[in-house]
Amino acid sequence: MKKILLIVFLFVHVHLSGQQLAKPSDVQYKWQEQGRIMFVHFGVATWLGKEYDETGEFDISRINPTNLDTDQWCSVAKSWGAKEIIFVAKHAGSFCWWPTYTTEYCVRNIPWKNGKGDVIKDLANSCKKAGLNLGIYIYPGDIKWGAGLGSGGITKDPSKQEAYNKIFRQQLTEVLANYGDMLEVWFDGSCKVPVSDILQKYASKAVIFQGSDATIRWPGTESGILHYPVWNSLKGEVLKSGVATQYDDDPDGDVWAPLEADVTLYNHNWFWSPKNEAKRRSVDELMEIYYKSVGHGGTLLLNSNPDTTGLIPAGDVKRYAEFGAEINRRFNRPLAEVKNKTSNEVALVLTKPTKVNHIILKEDYRQGHRIRKYELWGLIKNKWEKLTTGSSVGVTKIDYFDDVELTAIKLKVTENKGAPLIRSMAAYYVTDFELPKSEKEAKEYTILQEWDTKDFVNGKGQMSIDLGKFITAPGQYEVIFTNAVSVTGMYVEKAELIFDKDPNTLQEFIQRKRKENVFFINRTGQIDEGTSSILNVVMSSDNRSFQNKGFVKIRKR
C-alpha cells in the first residue's frame, strides 16, 4: 500500500512540477529564438501610392523595378539584427511576384527582366547567401475571384469556390515546393481554403500564421507592442479558430503558440510612397516598440518598403542601421551575467559598486512558462532593496528602472510551476536612457478598473466607475479608456457624471476629447467624507471575431 501511495505521490509531484505545461516544438523554438524579423511589402500598391490594389485591374506594364536588389534587402535586415525576411509574394490585389500560370496578373507579364523575373527565387538565393531564414506571405483571397479583403479565400459567389480553391492550392504549392524550406507561412486574415495537406507536405519546418493550422499568433494590433504579461500558450480549441490573439493568452494552456508583433516603419503605412517616407518612425519610437515586443517575450516583425526602383530607400536604410546600432549600444555588453541556474533565487554579484538601470532575464521556455511571478532586488550600501517585479519571462524580459548603484542583484521567483529554469540574468547600464514617452505618461495614470468585451451583451457593456478614491481635491481630471488587446476597439457611447449621489449633476462638468475615449472631469466643489464622484458609461464593440479588453485610467491634469 505504501508503495502505491509513493507512486501516486511521485506521479502527482512530477505532474505538478511543470510537465503538464505547453512547450514549443523544435520549429517554434527555432523561430522564436530569432527575436527580430523583417517584413517586405512590395507590390502594385507601391506604384499606386496607396495601401491596397483592391481592383486587380492595374496596368502592370508600369511595373519595372530596374534596380531591384534582394541582396540589399538582406543587408538591411541584418543591419538591425533581423534573422528572417517575410516576403509578400501575393497581396490582396492578387498580383503574384513569381512566374505562376494560375493567373496572367503576375511577374511574367511585366517589363522587368522581360517577363523572366522571379522575386521569390532571387530572395531565396540572397537569404541563403546572407544566412537568413525566409518566410512567405501569400494572401488567401483574390479580388478577381470575388474573395477580397478579410475573406479568408471565401468567394462571394459560392459556385466559384471550388474553382478558386484549386487556384489558391496550386499557388501555395508552387511557392512552398520550389524555393527551399520556408520558416514561416503568413495567411493574413486567416485562411478558409483547405490547405492542411499542402502545409504538412511542404511546410513541416515552418510556423503558420493564422488559419486552422496556426502555430503562432497575431497580438491583435499592428502597433508592434505586446501587452504585458505575455504568455505564449493558450487553449488548443481557441487556437484552431484561426484568429486567436494575445487576448487568448493562458499560462496554463495546453498548446504553445508564440506572439509575433507586426508593425510598420512608416506610421501607419505598409507600402512605399513619397508621402509615406515622411512618416518614418524615429529611433526612439522603434526602441519603445523593441522594449515592448522583444522585451516582453515576443517576436518583432518590422516592415520594410522598397520603392518603385526595387530598392529600400536610403532614408529607411539609414534608420534601420541606427536602430540596430542603438540596440547594440544598449545591450551588446552586459556588466555581469549568470547563466543556466535551476532555482527560485539567483544572485548576480558585481565586483564593485556599479550603476545599473536594466536587467534582462531569460527563461528556458523549452519547458514552458514555469516562472509566474518574480522580484528583482538590488544590494545598495549593504541593504537589499526591491528594484521591480514581474510575471512572465519566456524568451526575454527586459526590466528597466532609474539609475541605481549596486554591488549585487538578486532574482526571487515567488510563484512558479515546476522548478524555475533561469537561462540567463544579465545587468546593464545604458547611458542617456529615458523612459519611453508612453511609459512616462502611463506613470502619471492610476488604473481604476478593467473592462472586457466578454462581459458585453449583444455588443453593449455598462460600467459604474467610482472616481472618489482618486478625486480627493477640486481640480480637473482626465479619464481614459485604453485597449490592452484590440482589433476594432471599443467605443464609449455615453458617459454620465454623478457628483454626491445627485442625479441632476450638471453634465457640463464632463467633456469629451473629440471622438476619443478620453474625458475631462471638472470637480469644483469641496470634497469631504460625504462627497462622491461616479462615472457611468455605456460601451460598445462591433467586433465579433476577436475579444477585447483594457483599462479605465485617471490622472490629474
XYZ file of C-alpha atoms in Angstrom, residues 28-536:
509
model
C 8.590 27.075 -32.902
C 11.738 27.224 -30.792
C 13.935 27.894 -33.838
C 11.548 30.623 -34.971
C 11.233 32.214 -31.534
C 14.974 32.354 -30.961
C 15.282 34.821 -33.846
C 13.621 37.680 -31.957
C 13.600 40.048 -34.954
C 12.120 39.550 -38.438
C 11.822 41.925 -41.402
C 8.637 42.147 -43.471
C 8.867 43.218 -47.132
C 5.725 44.828 -48.567
C 6.273 45.465 -52.271
C 3.573 45.278 -54.901
C 1.019 47.048 -57.063
C 0.220 49.361 -54.142
C 3.796 50.658 -54.372
C 3.026 52.041 -57.844
C -0.449 53.194 -56.885
C 0.856 55.174 -53.930
C -1.809 53.752 -51.613
C -2.226 50.807 -49.276
C -4.076 48.304 -51.442
C -4.814 47.328 -55.015
C -8.440 46.433 -54.390
C -9.435 46.034 -58.050
C -6.844 43.691 -59.507
C -7.077 45.787 -62.697
C -3.859 47.819 -62.510
C -1.858 48.253 -65.720
C 1.044 46.049 -64.694
C 3.113 47.127 -67.700
C 4.044 50.069 -65.439
C 5.840 47.742 -63.010
C 9.534 47.766 -63.887
C 11.768 47.837 -60.766
C 15.013 48.021 -62.723
C 17.230 48.337 -59.609
C 15.576 45.561 -57.612
C 18.267 44.048 -55.425
C 17.318 41.347 -52.942
C 20.911 41.345 -51.643
C 20.237 44.915 -50.479
C 17.079 43.788 -48.684
C 19.088 41.155 -46.808
C 21.807 43.649 -45.924
C 19.202 45.988 -44.466
C 17.624 43.166 -42.454
C 20.963 42.227 -40.953
C 21.742 45.859 -40.107
C 19.128 45.852 -37.347
C 19.568 42.248 -36.282
C 16.710 40.554 -38.154
C 17.233 36.826 -38.676
C 14.441 36.252 -41.196
C 12.685 38.020 -44.077
C 8.999 37.519 -44.831
C 8.175 38.499 -48.403
C 4.680 39.481 -49.509
C 4.557 37.342 -52.637
C 0.848 37.975 -53.252
C -1.215 40.691 -51.604
C -4.962 41.337 -51.597
C -4.983 42.696 -55.154
C -3.775 39.226 -56.317
C -0.601 40.239 -58.234
C 1.978 37.415 -57.952
C 5.745 38.023 -57.782
C 6.629 34.554 -59.090
C 6.032 33.235 -62.647
C 2.824 31.334 -61.981
C 0.433 30.178 -64.701
C -2.574 30.332 -62.391
C -3.075 33.974 -63.456
C -1.875 36.483 -66.034
C -1.697 39.105 -63.285
C 1.868 38.245 -62.357
C 5.561 38.903 -62.859
C 5.558 37.071 -66.220
C 3.722 39.996 -67.787
C 5.739 42.986 -66.625
C 8.741 44.628 -68.368
C 11.171 43.741 -65.563
C 13.672 41.209 -66.888
C 11.477 40.872 -69.977
C 8.965 38.830 -68.004
C 11.623 36.304 -66.942
C 11.999 37.554 -63.381
C 11.177 35.715 -60.165
C 11.483 37.736 -56.959
C 10.986 34.753 -54.655
C 13.834 32.902 -56.358
C 16.135 35.930 -56.122
C 15.272 36.484 -52.465
C 15.679 32.806 -51.576
C 19.186 32.884 -53.062
C 20.032 36.144 -51.290
C 18.795 34.849 -47.941
C 20.860 31.712 -48.332
C 23.992 33.778 -49.009
C 23.263 36.107 -46.087
C 22.433 33.318 -43.642
C 18.845 34.496 -43.210
C 15.699 32.425 -42.945
C 12.874 33.014 -45.416
C 9.160 33.312 -44.812
C 6.355 33.843 -47.306
C 3.126 35.851 -47.226
C 0.558 34.679 -49.739
C -2.862 36.225 -49.423
C -5.590 33.535 -49.208
C -8.051 35.681 -51.152
C -8.122 37.046 -54.694
C -10.190 40.064 -55.707
C -10.556 38.708 -59.243
C -12.395 35.716 -57.815
C -14.582 37.789 -55.539
C -12.565 36.881 -52.462
C -11.420 40.289 -51.281
C -10.013 41.743 -48.084
C -10.919 39.780 -44.990
C -12.488 36.919 -46.946
C -10.019 34.224 -45.922
C -10.359 32.989 -49.500
C -14.146 32.579 -49.442
C -15.702 33.763 -52.718
C -18.831 35.901 -52.741
C -20.291 33.574 -55.366
C -20.351 30.062 -53.811
C -20.388 28.484 -57.272
C -16.817 29.775 -57.799
C -15.416 28.431 -54.536
C -14.250 25.028 -55.728
C -12.513 26.508 -58.770
C -10.783 29.163 -56.668
C -9.700 26.590 -54.114
C -7.815 24.784 -56.893
C -6.140 28.042 -57.945
C -5.021 29.004 -54.448
C -3.874 25.492 -53.610
C -1.782 25.483 -56.776
C -0.287 28.875 -55.922
C 0.576 27.782 -52.394
C 2.124 24.556 -53.658
C 4.280 26.439 -56.179
C 5.561 28.834 -53.526
C 6.304 26.195 -50.899
C 7.655 23.427 -53.149
C 10.044 25.328 -55.414
C 12.146 27.696 -53.307
C 13.615 25.650 -50.480
C 12.489 25.462 -46.879
C 10.371 28.272 -45.517
C 10.468 29.057 -41.797
C 7.145 30.902 -41.826
C 3.916 30.951 -43.825
C 1.716 34.036 -43.390
C -2.033 33.833 -44.007
C -3.234 37.374 -43.450
C -6.789 37.439 -42.072
C -6.900 33.630 -41.657
C -7.252 31.034 -44.405
C -10.543 29.243 -45.097
C -9.308 27.366 -48.164
C -8.405 23.764 -47.171
C -4.601 23.600 -47.341
C -3.596 21.432 -44.367
C -2.291 18.643 -46.599
C -0.092 21.066 -48.553
C 1.342 22.564 -45.362
C 2.071 19.131 -43.941
C 3.854 18.083 -47.133
C 5.816 21.236 -47.953
C 5.915 23.376 -44.793
C 6.523 20.927 -41.967
C 9.564 23.018 -40.970
C 7.595 26.279 -40.843
C 5.429 28.071 -38.315
C 1.990 29.072 -39.608
C 0.429 32.487 -39.039
C -3.379 32.342 -38.775
C -5.784 29.788 -40.212
C -6.796 26.459 -38.697
C -3.174 25.240 -38.919
C -1.800 28.229 -36.980
C 1.174 27.674 -34.684
C 1.930 31.356 -33.941
C -0.388 34.276 -33.201
C -1.125 37.892 -34.081
C -1.243 40.144 -30.968
C -4.461 41.843 -32.092
C -2.893 45.139 -33.127
C -0.356 46.404 -35.669
C 1.387 48.581 -33.079
C 4.324 46.210 -32.557
C 3.541 46.321 -28.839
C 2.595 43.354 -26.671
C 0.557 43.889 -23.541
C 2.474 42.587 -20.520
C 2.402 39.850 -19.276
C 2.974 37.757 -22.387
C 2.049 34.079 -22.212
C 2.846 32.069 -25.321
C 0.358 29.325 -24.505
C -3.421 29.060 -24.800
C -6.238 26.555 -25.131
C -5.983 24.335 -28.215
C -9.600 24.772 -29.270
C -9.125 28.558 -29.304
C -6.017 28.326 -31.474
C -7.915 26.199 -34.011
C -10.272 29.107 -34.650
C -7.525 30.562 -36.852
C -7.909 34.040 -35.376
C -6.551 33.662 -31.827
C -4.764 36.767 -30.497
C -2.931 37.825 -27.342
C -6.328 38.182 -25.743
C -6.370 34.387 -25.553
C -3.114 34.084 -23.564
C -3.270 31.392 -20.907
C -0.128 30.389 -18.956
C -1.798 27.051 -18.237
C -2.980 26.499 -21.807
C -2.407 23.146 -23.475
C -0.751 24.379 -26.701
C 2.172 26.672 -27.442
C 1.643 29.484 -29.971
C 4.050 32.428 -29.590
C 3.172 36.021 -30.441
C 4.510 37.956 -33.422
C 4.210 41.736 -33.085
C 3.971 43.275 -36.563
C 4.461 46.999 -37.130
C 5.185 49.452 -39.919
C 8.285 51.595 -40.333
C 6.025 54.312 -41.770
C 3.398 55.270 -39.221
C 0.980 53.722 -40.287
C 1.509 52.557 -43.899
C 2.710 49.218 -45.225
C 3.733 50.321 -48.745
C 6.145 52.939 -50.010
C 5.141 56.306 -51.391
C 6.946 59.671 -51.322
C 4.408 60.928 -48.756
C 4.827 57.852 -46.582
C 8.563 58.382 -46.264
C 7.746 61.455 -44.180
C 6.067 59.127 -41.649
C 9.253 57.186 -40.901
C 9.439 56.275 -37.214
C 12.226 57.696 -35.072
C 14.822 55.535 -33.317
C 13.153 56.394 -30.006
C 9.813 55.064 -31.308
C 11.460 51.917 -32.606
C 13.239 51.343 -29.297
C 9.980 51.651 -27.385
C 8.481 49.055 -29.727
C 11.527 46.833 -29.196
C 11.192 47.030 -25.414
C 7.508 46.115 -25.620
C 7.806 43.306 -28.156
C 11.155 41.532 -27.813
C 11.494 42.921 -24.287
C 8.121 41.464 -23.298
C 8.949 37.982 -24.573
C 7.638 38.218 -28.143
C 8.995 38.425 -31.688
C 9.207 41.757 -33.515
C 8.147 41.834 -37.183
C 9.177 45.238 -38.571
C 8.140 46.183 -42.087
C 10.293 47.450 -44.955
C 9.075 49.194 -48.097
C 11.067 49.002 -51.347
C 10.203 51.838 -53.722
C 9.335 51.614 -57.424
C 13.003 51.065 -58.297
C 13.021 47.906 -56.189
C 15.377 49.296 -53.550
C 14.683 50.120 -49.919
C 15.028 53.956 -49.825
C 18.243 55.477 -48.482
C 16.480 57.208 -45.590
C 14.983 53.913 -44.485
C 18.317 52.139 -44.806
C 19.869 54.756 -42.530
C 17.078 54.435 -39.948
C 17.341 50.626 -39.779
C 21.094 50.890 -39.241
C 20.560 53.476 -36.494
C 18.004 51.217 -34.830
C 20.355 48.237 -34.914
C 23.231 50.330 -33.597
C 21.123 51.581 -30.687
C 20.089 48.050 -29.703
C 23.756 47.036 -29.778
C 24.851 50.108 -27.842
C 22.457 49.256 -25.047
C 22.691 45.503 -24.846
C 25.819 44.144 -26.535
C 27.964 44.119 -23.399
C 26.453 43.192 -20.038
C 28.109 44.430 -16.863
C 27.728 40.928 -15.463
C 25.779 37.805 -16.283
C 24.858 34.487 -14.711
C 23.615 31.546 -16.790
C 21.838 28.209 -16.507
C 20.552 28.119 -12.949
C 17.706 25.998 -11.597
C 16.495 27.795 -8.513
C 13.878 30.142 -7.057
C 16.661 32.517 -6.102
C 19.623 33.566 -8.235
C 22.279 36.131 -7.334
C 24.487 38.214 -9.593
C 27.494 39.726 -7.822
C 29.275 42.817 -9.157
C 32.959 43.368 -8.467
C 32.393 46.897 -7.132
C 29.521 49.392 -6.660
C 28.208 49.821 -10.188
C 25.436 51.850 -11.799
C 22.671 49.662 -13.232
C 19.375 50.566 -14.954
C 18.499 47.446 -16.963
C 18.235 43.748 -16.166
C 17.464 41.174 -18.849
C 16.015 37.830 -17.810
C 15.750 34.725 -19.967
C 13.898 31.538 -19.075
C 14.460 28.114 -20.603
C 10.986 28.240 -22.132
C 11.522 24.915 -23.876
C 9.959 23.579 -20.675
C 7.069 26.040 -20.811
C 6.218 29.099 -18.747
C 7.449 27.945 -15.358
C 8.072 31.404 -13.871
C 4.777 33.091 -12.970
C 5.895 35.921 -10.654
C 9.268 37.320 -9.707
C 11.012 40.157 -7.892
C 14.351 41.818 -8.622
C 16.332 43.132 -5.660
C 19.488 45.233 -5.507
C 22.146 45.382 -2.783
C 22.540 49.089 -2.117
C 25.043 50.061 0.586
C 24.717 46.618 2.175
C 20.923 46.806 2.219
C 18.641 44.808 -0.098
C 16.034 46.978 -1.818
C 13.379 45.922 -4.305
C 14.027 47.215 -7.836
C 10.981 45.908 -9.712
C 8.576 42.998 -10.068
C 7.247 40.979 -12.981
C 5.351 37.888 -14.037
C 6.063 36.326 -17.462
C 9.674 35.881 -18.623
C 9.874 33.420 -21.518
C 12.491 34.039 -24.154
C 13.362 37.585 -22.986
C 12.131 40.056 -20.383
C 13.741 43.500 -20.255
C 13.284 45.306 -16.935
C 14.404 48.910 -16.559
C 14.399 51.457 -13.762
C 16.099 54.654 -12.596
C 19.886 54.554 -12.229
C 20.971 52.847 -9.044
C 24.435 51.892 -7.745
C 24.560 48.238 -6.741
C 27.021 45.616 -5.558
C 24.712 42.663 -6.203
C 21.394 41.739 -7.812
C 19.036 39.025 -6.682
C 16.212 37.370 -8.602
C 13.466 35.893 -6.426
C 10.897 33.720 -8.184
C 7.863 33.986 -5.905
C 5.413 31.915 -7.944
C 6.217 29.075 -10.316
C 5.013 25.832 -11.877
C 7.917 23.450 -11.652
C 11.499 24.373 -10.810
C 12.417 27.758 -12.361
C 14.922 27.356 -15.196
C 16.954 30.561 -15.409
C 18.671 30.622 -18.767
C 20.291 33.989 -18.123
C 20.223 37.057 -15.890
C 22.305 39.999 -17.100
C 22.784 43.547 -15.799
C 23.324 46.618 -17.984
C 23.902 50.310 -17.603
C 22.531 52.309 -20.533
C 23.780 55.874 -20.710
C 21.417 58.658 -21.797
C 18.445 56.408 -21.062
C 14.992 57.901 -20.701
C 11.734 56.096 -20.111
C 9.707 55.690 -23.323
C 7.203 58.505 -23.865
C 4.168 56.312 -23.285
C 5.795 54.952 -20.123
C 6.212 58.443 -18.721
C 2.564 59.180 -19.452
C 1.443 55.847 -18.018
C 3.260 56.563 -14.767
C 1.011 59.590 -14.316
C -2.156 57.493 -14.540
C -3.838 55.329 -11.914
C -5.733 52.255 -13.057
C -9.306 52.412 -11.790
C -10.887 49.367 -13.338
C -10.603 46.799 -16.128
C -13.208 46.323 -18.865
C -13.675 43.236 -21.022
C -15.955 42.629 -24.010
C -16.670 39.119 -22.742
C -18.934 40.901 -20.237
C -20.825 42.678 -23.037
C -24.272 41.573 -24.156
C -25.093 41.974 -27.866
C -22.060 44.216 -28.253
C -23.010 46.516 -25.347
C -21.474 46.911 -21.901
C -22.150 49.118 -18.892
C -19.874 50.182 -16.042
C -20.229 52.317 -12.943
C -16.789 53.653 -12.021
C -16.007 55.063 -8.583
C -13.663 58.033 -9.018
C -13.855 59.084 -5.398
C -10.666 57.370 -4.240
C -8.699 59.443 -6.735
C -10.619 62.729 -6.895
C -9.703 63.952 -3.428
C -9.482 67.680 -4.157
C -11.093 70.187 -6.536
C -9.485 70.318 -9.963
C -9.590 68.882 -13.483
C -9.065 65.189 -14.074
C -8.580 63.084 -17.192
C -10.211 59.672 -17.511
C -9.100 57.448 -20.388
C -10.313 54.052 -21.624
C -7.322 52.180 -23.038
C -7.104 48.994 -25.107
C -4.839 46.235 -23.822
C -5.584 43.998 -26.799
C -7.676 45.330 -29.639
C -8.647 44.901 -33.256
C -11.606 47.168 -33.944
C -11.536 48.529 -30.411
C -14.251 49.690 -28.036
C -16.177 52.959 -28.112
C -17.767 54.718 -25.141
C -21.222 55.617 -26.439
C -22.384 57.521 -23.380
C -20.716 58.917 -20.257
C -22.681 60.369 -17.335
C -21.205 62.027 -14.253
C -22.835 61.819 -10.822
C -21.447 64.027 -8.046
C -22.511 63.396 -4.458
C -25.311 60.987 -5.492
C -27.143 63.850 -7.213
C -28.847 62.608 -10.425
C -29.154 66.235 -11.532
C -25.387 66.764 -11.676
C -24.625 69.246 -14.471
C -23.094 67.289 -17.356
C -21.116 70.365 -18.302
C -18.630 69.100 -15.701
C -17.601 66.324 -18.114
C -16.226 66.972 -21.583
C -15.150 64.513 -24.245
C -11.869 64.881 -26.129
C -13.040 64.898 -29.743
C -14.353 61.419 -30.550
C -11.768 59.635 -28.448
C -12.385 57.533 -25.340
C -10.937 60.349 -23.234
C -12.953 62.507 -20.826
C -12.087 65.626 -18.835
C -13.871 65.976 -15.497
C -14.058 69.228 -13.543
C -14.629 68.981 -9.804
C -15.226 72.491 -8.459
C -16.926 71.771 -5.138
C -15.087 70.974 -1.958
C -14.604 67.334 -1.019
C -15.238 65.822 2.386
C -16.276 62.470 3.819
C -19.794 62.714 2.393
C -18.887 63.534 -1.207
C -18.601 61.089 -4.112
C -17.761 61.059 -7.814
C -19.241 58.329 -10.004
C -18.837 57.895 -13.775
C -21.470 55.746 -15.507
